[in-house]
Short mmCIF file of C-alpha atoms and ligand atoms in Angstrom, two decimals:
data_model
loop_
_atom_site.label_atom_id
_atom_site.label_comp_id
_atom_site.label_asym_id
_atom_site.label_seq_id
_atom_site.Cartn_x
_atom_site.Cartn_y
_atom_site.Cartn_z
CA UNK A 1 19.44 -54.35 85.49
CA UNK A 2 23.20 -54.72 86.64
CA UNK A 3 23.07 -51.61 88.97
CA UNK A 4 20.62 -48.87 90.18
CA UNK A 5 22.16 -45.52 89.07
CA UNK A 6 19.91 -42.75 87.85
CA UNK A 7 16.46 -42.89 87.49
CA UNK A 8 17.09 -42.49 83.41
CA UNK A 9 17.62 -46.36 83.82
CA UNK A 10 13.84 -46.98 84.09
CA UNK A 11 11.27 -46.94 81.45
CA UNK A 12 7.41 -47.79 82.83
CA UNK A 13 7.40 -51.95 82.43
CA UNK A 14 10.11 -51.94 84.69
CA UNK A 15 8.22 -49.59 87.01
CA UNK A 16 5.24 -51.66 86.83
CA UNK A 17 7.63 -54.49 87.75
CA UNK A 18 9.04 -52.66 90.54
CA UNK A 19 5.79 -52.10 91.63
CA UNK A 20 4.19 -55.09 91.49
CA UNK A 21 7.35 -56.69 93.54
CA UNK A 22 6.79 -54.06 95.91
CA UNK A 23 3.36 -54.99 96.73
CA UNK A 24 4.25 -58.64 97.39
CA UNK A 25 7.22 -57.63 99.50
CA UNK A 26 4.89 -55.71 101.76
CA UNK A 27 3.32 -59.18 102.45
CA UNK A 28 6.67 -60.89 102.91
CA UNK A 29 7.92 -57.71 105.55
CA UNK A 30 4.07 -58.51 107.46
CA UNK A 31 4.64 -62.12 107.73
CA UNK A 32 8.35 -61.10 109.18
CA UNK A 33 9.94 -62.00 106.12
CA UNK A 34 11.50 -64.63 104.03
CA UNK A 35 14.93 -66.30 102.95
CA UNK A 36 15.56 -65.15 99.45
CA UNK A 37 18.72 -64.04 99.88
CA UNK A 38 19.97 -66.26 102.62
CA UNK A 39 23.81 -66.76 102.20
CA UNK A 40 23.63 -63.35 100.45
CA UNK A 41 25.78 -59.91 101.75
CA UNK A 42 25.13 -56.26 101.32
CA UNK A 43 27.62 -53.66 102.23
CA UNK A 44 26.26 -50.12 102.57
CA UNK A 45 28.96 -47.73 102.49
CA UNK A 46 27.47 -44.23 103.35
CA UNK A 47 29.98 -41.45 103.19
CA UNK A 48 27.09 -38.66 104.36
CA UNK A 49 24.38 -39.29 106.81
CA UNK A 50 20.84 -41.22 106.76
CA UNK A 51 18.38 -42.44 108.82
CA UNK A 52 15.49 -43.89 106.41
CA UNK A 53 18.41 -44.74 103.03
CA UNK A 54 20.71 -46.84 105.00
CA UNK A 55 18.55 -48.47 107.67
CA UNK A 56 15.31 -49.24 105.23
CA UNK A 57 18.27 -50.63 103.17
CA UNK A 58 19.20 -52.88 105.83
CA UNK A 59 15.87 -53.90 107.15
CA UNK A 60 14.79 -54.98 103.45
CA UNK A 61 18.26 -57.36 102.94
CA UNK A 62 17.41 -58.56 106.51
CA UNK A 63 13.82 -59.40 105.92
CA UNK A 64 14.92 -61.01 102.78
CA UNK A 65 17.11 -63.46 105.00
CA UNK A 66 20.26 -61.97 104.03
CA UNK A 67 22.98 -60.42 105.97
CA UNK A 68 24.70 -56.73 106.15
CA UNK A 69 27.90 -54.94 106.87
CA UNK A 70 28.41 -51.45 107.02
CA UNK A 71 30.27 -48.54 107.44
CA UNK A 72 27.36 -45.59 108.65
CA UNK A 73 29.87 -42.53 108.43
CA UNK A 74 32.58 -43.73 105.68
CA UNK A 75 34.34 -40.26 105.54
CA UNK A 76 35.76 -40.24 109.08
CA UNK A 77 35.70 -44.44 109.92
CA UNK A 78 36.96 -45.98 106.86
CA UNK A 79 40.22 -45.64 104.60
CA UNK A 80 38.70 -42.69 103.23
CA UNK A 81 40.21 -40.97 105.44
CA UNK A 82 43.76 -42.30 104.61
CA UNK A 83 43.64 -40.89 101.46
CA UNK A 84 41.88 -44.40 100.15
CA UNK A 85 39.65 -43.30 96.54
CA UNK A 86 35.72 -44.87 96.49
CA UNK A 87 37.59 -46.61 93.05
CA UNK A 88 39.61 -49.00 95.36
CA UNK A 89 37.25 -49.01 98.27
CA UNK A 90 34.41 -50.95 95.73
CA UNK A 91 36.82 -52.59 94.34
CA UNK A 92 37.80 -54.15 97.81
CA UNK A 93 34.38 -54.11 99.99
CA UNK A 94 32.94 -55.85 96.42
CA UNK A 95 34.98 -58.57 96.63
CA UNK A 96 33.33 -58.82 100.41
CA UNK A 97 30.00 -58.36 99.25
CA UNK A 98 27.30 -58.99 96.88
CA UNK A 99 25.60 -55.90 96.42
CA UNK A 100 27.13 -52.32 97.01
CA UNK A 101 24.97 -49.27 98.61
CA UNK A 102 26.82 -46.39 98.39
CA UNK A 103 25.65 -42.91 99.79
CA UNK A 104 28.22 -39.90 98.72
CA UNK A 105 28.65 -36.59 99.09
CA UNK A 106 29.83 -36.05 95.41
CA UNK A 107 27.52 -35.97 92.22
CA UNK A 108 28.21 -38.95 89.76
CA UNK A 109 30.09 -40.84 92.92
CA UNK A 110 27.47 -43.70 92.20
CA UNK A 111 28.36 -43.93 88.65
CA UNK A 112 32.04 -43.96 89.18
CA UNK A 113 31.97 -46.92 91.48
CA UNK A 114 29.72 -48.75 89.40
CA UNK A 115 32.20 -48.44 86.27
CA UNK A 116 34.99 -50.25 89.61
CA UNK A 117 32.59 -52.69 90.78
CA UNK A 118 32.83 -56.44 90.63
CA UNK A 119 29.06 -56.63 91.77
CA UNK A 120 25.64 -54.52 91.81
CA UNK A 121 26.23 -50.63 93.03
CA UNK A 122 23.00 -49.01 94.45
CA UNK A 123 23.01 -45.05 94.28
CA UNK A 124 21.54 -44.19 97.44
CA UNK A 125 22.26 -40.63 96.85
CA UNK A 126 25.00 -38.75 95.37
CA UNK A 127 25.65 -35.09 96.48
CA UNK A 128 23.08 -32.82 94.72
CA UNK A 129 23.37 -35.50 91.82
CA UNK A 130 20.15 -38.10 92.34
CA UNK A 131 18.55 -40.63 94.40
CA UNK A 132 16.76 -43.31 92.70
CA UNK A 133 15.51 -45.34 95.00
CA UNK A 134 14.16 -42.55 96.84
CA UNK A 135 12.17 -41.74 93.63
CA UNK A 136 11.40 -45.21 93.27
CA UNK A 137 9.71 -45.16 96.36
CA UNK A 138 7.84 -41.84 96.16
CA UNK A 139 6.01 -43.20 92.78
CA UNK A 140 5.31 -46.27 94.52
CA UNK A 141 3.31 -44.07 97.01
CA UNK A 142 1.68 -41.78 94.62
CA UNK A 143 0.37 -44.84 92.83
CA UNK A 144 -0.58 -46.84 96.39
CA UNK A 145 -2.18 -43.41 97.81
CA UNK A 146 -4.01 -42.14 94.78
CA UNK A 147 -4.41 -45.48 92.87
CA UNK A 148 -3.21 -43.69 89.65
CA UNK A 149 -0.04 -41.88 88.49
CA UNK A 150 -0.95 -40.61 84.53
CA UNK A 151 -2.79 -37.01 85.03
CA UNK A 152 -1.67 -35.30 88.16
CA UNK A 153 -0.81 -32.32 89.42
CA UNK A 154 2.63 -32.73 91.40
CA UNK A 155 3.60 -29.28 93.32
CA UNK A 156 7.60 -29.18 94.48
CA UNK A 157 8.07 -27.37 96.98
CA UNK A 158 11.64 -25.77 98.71
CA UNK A 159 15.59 -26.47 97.73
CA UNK A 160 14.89 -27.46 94.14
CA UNK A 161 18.49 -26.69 93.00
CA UNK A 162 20.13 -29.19 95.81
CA UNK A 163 17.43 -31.37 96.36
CA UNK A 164 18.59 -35.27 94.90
CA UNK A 165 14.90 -36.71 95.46
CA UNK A 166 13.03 -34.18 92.91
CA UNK A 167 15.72 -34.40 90.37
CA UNK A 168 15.21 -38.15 89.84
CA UNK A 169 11.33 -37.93 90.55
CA UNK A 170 11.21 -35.34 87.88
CA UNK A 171 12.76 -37.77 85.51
CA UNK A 172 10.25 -40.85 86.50
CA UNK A 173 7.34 -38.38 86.33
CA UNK A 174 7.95 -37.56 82.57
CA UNK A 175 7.33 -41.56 81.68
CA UNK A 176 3.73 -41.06 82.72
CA UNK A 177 0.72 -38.88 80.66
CA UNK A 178 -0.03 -35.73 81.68
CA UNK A 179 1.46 -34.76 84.22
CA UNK A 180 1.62 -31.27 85.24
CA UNK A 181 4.41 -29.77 87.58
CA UNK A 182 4.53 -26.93 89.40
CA UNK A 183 8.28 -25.96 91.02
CA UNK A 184 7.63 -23.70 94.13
CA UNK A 185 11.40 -22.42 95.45
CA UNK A 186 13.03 -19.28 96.42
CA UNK A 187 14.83 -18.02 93.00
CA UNK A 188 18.17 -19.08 94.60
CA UNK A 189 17.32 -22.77 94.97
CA UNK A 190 15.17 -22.85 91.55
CA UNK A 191 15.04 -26.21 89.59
CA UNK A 192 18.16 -26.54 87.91
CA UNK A 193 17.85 -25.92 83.73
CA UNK A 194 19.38 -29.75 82.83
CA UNK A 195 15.74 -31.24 84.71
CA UNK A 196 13.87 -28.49 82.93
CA UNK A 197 15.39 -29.49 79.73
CA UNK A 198 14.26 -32.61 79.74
CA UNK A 199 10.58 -32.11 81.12
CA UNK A 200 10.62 -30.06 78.28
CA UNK A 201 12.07 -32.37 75.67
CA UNK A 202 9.09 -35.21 77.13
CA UNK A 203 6.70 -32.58 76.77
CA UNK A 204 5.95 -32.26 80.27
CA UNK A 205 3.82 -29.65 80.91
CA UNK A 206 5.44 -27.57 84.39
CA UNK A 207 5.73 -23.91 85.66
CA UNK A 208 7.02 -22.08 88.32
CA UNK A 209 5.42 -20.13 90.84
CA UNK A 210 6.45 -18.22 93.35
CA UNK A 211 2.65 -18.24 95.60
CA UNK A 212 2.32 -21.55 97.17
CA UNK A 213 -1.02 -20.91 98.41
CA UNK A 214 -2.02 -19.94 94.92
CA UNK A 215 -1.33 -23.36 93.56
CA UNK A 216 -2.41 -25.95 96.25
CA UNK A 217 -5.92 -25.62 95.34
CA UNK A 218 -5.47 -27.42 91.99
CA UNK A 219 -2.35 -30.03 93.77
CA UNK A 220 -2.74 -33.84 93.88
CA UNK A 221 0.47 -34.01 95.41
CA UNK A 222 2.65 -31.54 97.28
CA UNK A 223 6.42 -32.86 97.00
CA UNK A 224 7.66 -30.64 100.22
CA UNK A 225 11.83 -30.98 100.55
CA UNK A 226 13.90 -29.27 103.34
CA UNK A 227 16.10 -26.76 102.73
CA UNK A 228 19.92 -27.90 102.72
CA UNK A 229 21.40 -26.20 105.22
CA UNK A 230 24.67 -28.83 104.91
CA UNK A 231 24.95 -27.66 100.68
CA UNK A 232 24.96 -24.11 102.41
CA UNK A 233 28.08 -24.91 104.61
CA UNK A 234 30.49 -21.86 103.37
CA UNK A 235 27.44 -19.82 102.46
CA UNK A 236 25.71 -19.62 105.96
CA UNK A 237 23.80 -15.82 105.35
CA UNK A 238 22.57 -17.39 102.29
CA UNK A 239 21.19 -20.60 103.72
CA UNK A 240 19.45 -17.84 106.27
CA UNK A 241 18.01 -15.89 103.13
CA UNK A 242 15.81 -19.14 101.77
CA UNK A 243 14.99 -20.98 104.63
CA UNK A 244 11.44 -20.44 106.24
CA UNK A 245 9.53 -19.14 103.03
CA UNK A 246 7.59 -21.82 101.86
CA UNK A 247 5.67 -23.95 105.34
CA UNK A 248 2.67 -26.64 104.92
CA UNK A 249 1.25 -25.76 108.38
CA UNK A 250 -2.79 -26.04 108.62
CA UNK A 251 -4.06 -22.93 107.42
CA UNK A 252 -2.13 -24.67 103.76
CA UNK A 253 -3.90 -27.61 104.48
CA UNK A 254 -7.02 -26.09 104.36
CA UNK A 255 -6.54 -25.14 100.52
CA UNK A 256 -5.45 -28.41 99.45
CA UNK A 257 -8.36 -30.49 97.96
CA UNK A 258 -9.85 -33.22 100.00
CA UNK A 259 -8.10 -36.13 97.72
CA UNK A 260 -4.49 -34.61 97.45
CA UNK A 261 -1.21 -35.94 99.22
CA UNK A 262 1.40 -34.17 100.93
CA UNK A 263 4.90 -36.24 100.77
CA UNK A 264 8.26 -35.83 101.77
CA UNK A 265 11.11 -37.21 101.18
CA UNK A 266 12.42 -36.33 105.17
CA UNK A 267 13.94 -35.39 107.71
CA UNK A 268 12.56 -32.41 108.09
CA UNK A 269 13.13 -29.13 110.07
CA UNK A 270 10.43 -26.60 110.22
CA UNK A 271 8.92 -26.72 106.24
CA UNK A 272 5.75 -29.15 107.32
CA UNK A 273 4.45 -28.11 111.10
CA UNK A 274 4.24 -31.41 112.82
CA UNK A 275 0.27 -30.68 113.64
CA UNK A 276 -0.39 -31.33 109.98
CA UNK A 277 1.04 -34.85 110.77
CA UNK A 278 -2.60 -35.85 111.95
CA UNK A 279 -4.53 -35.11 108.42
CA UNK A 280 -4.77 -38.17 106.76
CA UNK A 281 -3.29 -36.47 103.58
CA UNK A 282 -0.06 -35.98 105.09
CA UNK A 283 1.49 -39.36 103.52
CA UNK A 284 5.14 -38.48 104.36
CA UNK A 285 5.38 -41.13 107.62
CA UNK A 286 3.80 -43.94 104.82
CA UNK A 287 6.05 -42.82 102.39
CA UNK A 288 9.30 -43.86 104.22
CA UNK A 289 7.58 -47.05 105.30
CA UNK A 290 7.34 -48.26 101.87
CA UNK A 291 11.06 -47.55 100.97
CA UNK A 292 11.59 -51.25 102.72
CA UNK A 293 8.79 -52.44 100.32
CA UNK A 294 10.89 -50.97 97.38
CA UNK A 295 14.10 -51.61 98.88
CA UNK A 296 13.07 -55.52 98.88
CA UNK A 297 11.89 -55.15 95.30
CA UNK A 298 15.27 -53.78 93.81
CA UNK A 299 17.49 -56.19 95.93
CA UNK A 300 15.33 -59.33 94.63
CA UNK A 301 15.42 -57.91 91.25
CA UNK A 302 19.34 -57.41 91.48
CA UNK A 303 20.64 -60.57 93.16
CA UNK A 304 17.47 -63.37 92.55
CA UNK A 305 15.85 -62.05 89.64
CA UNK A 306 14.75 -65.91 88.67
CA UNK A 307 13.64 -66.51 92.04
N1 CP B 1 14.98 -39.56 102.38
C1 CP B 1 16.26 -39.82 102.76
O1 CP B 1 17.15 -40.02 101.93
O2 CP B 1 16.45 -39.84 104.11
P1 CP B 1 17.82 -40.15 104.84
O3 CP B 1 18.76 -39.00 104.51
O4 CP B 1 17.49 -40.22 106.30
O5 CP B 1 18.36 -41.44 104.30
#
């Protein structure tokens, strides 16, 4: 694995490898960490904003005794805004640096600088494009929270046309056996056709519904995203028109089996009501704990893959 792209990169032995790191990084992180990559650099260049992407990023290099520079709002505080192209930037900060995380507001931005790259480019989001790591860490919680991933019942729920995070967990969910999805969205912000294509072309089995309270009796997970108000920004009576349809508040809770998860990806706004955050099914605050976990797995398996 040169770079971390798309989540088409991974097939399951790599998962399971992933996986497996993951779990012994969470030791590593509880004894305060290690020096794997000591003498080692990561530069995360993040053109939109993050809270959990950039700073997980940084705490897993840092627990893995390596160091960090940065740039936490590249479209206003770097070259960009001389007219300098993401091409040259990686070309430049890569001869700095020995691994590359780049957040962007354009779709295939992470692919583009990986083609310019002397070293390792890590998508850590790319417009409406994908987010792999983010995936990478939701499966790591479905299989840490339910002990299994073949078999379940994932329900999406919210911006399915702009939301990165279910259009790469879509694609790591069709490695696994029968799986069943159910995409919950206002028509507007459906699941885009290209993700549907290919759940169809795995012979994943999915549907979409329009009741959320009809489906979360049967759910093992509930996937709940926000609704983009920033992919809205010249469209503002439209963002007003989807927003606010689909909530978990408690009364949801109630018809969602005793077992199931509720995730997000995060931040949120108003789509989970912050007194569900009690119920130990709502997984979301564990779920952005682990993307350190992860975070450590993919930079050991990039830059110390011997080690
Ligand atoms: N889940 C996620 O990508 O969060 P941030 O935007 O805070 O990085």
């Amino acid at each position: 694995m040169r770079h971390v792209v798309e989540s088409q990169q991974f097939d399951r032995p790599l998962l399971e490898r992933v996986f497996a790191l993951a779990n012994e990084m969470r030791e590593v992180a509880a004894s305060g960490g290690n020096t794997l990559l000591a003498g080692r650099i990561m530069a995360t260049l993040f053109y939109e904003p993050s809270t959990r992407t950039r700073l997980s990023f940084e705490t897993a290099m840092m627990r893995l005794g390596g160091q960090v520079i940065t740039t936490e709002n590249a479209r206003e505080f770097s070259s960009a805004l001389k007219g300098e192209t993401l091409e040259d930037t990686v070309r430049i900060v890569g001869s700095y640096a020995d691994v590359l995380v780049i957040r962007h507001y354009e779709s295939g931005a992470a692919g583009r600088a990986a083609a310019y790259s002397p070293v390792p480019v890590i998508n850590a989001g790319d417009g409406p494009g994908q987010h792999p790591t983010q995936a990478l860490l939701d499966l790591y919680t479905i299989q840490s929270e339910l002990g299994h991933i073949d078999g379940i019942r994932v329900v999406m729920v919210g911006d399915l046309a702009n939301g990165r995070t279910v259009r790469s967990l879509s694609y790591l969910l069709a490695l696994y056996q029968d799986i069943e999805i159910t995409f919950v969205a206002p028509p507007a912000v459906g699941m885009r056709e290209d993700i549907k294509e290919h759940l169809q072309n795995r012979g994943v089995v999915f549907s979409e519904e329009q009741d959320l309270r009809s489906v979360l009796p049967t759910a093992d997970v509930v996937y709940q995203t926000r609704i983009q108000k920033e992919r809205f920004a010249d469209r503002p009576g439209e963002y007003d028109q989807v927003r606010g349809i689909y909530v978990i508040d408690r009364e949801a809770m109630e018809l969602l089996p005793r077992d199931a998860i509720v995730m997000h990806p995060l931040p949120r706004v108003d789509e989970i009501r912050p007194d569900v955050d009690d119920d130990p099914r709502a997984a979301y605050f564990r779920q952005a704990a682990n993307g350190v976990f992860v975070r450590m797995a993919l930079l050991k398996l990039l830059l110390a893959p011997e080690a």
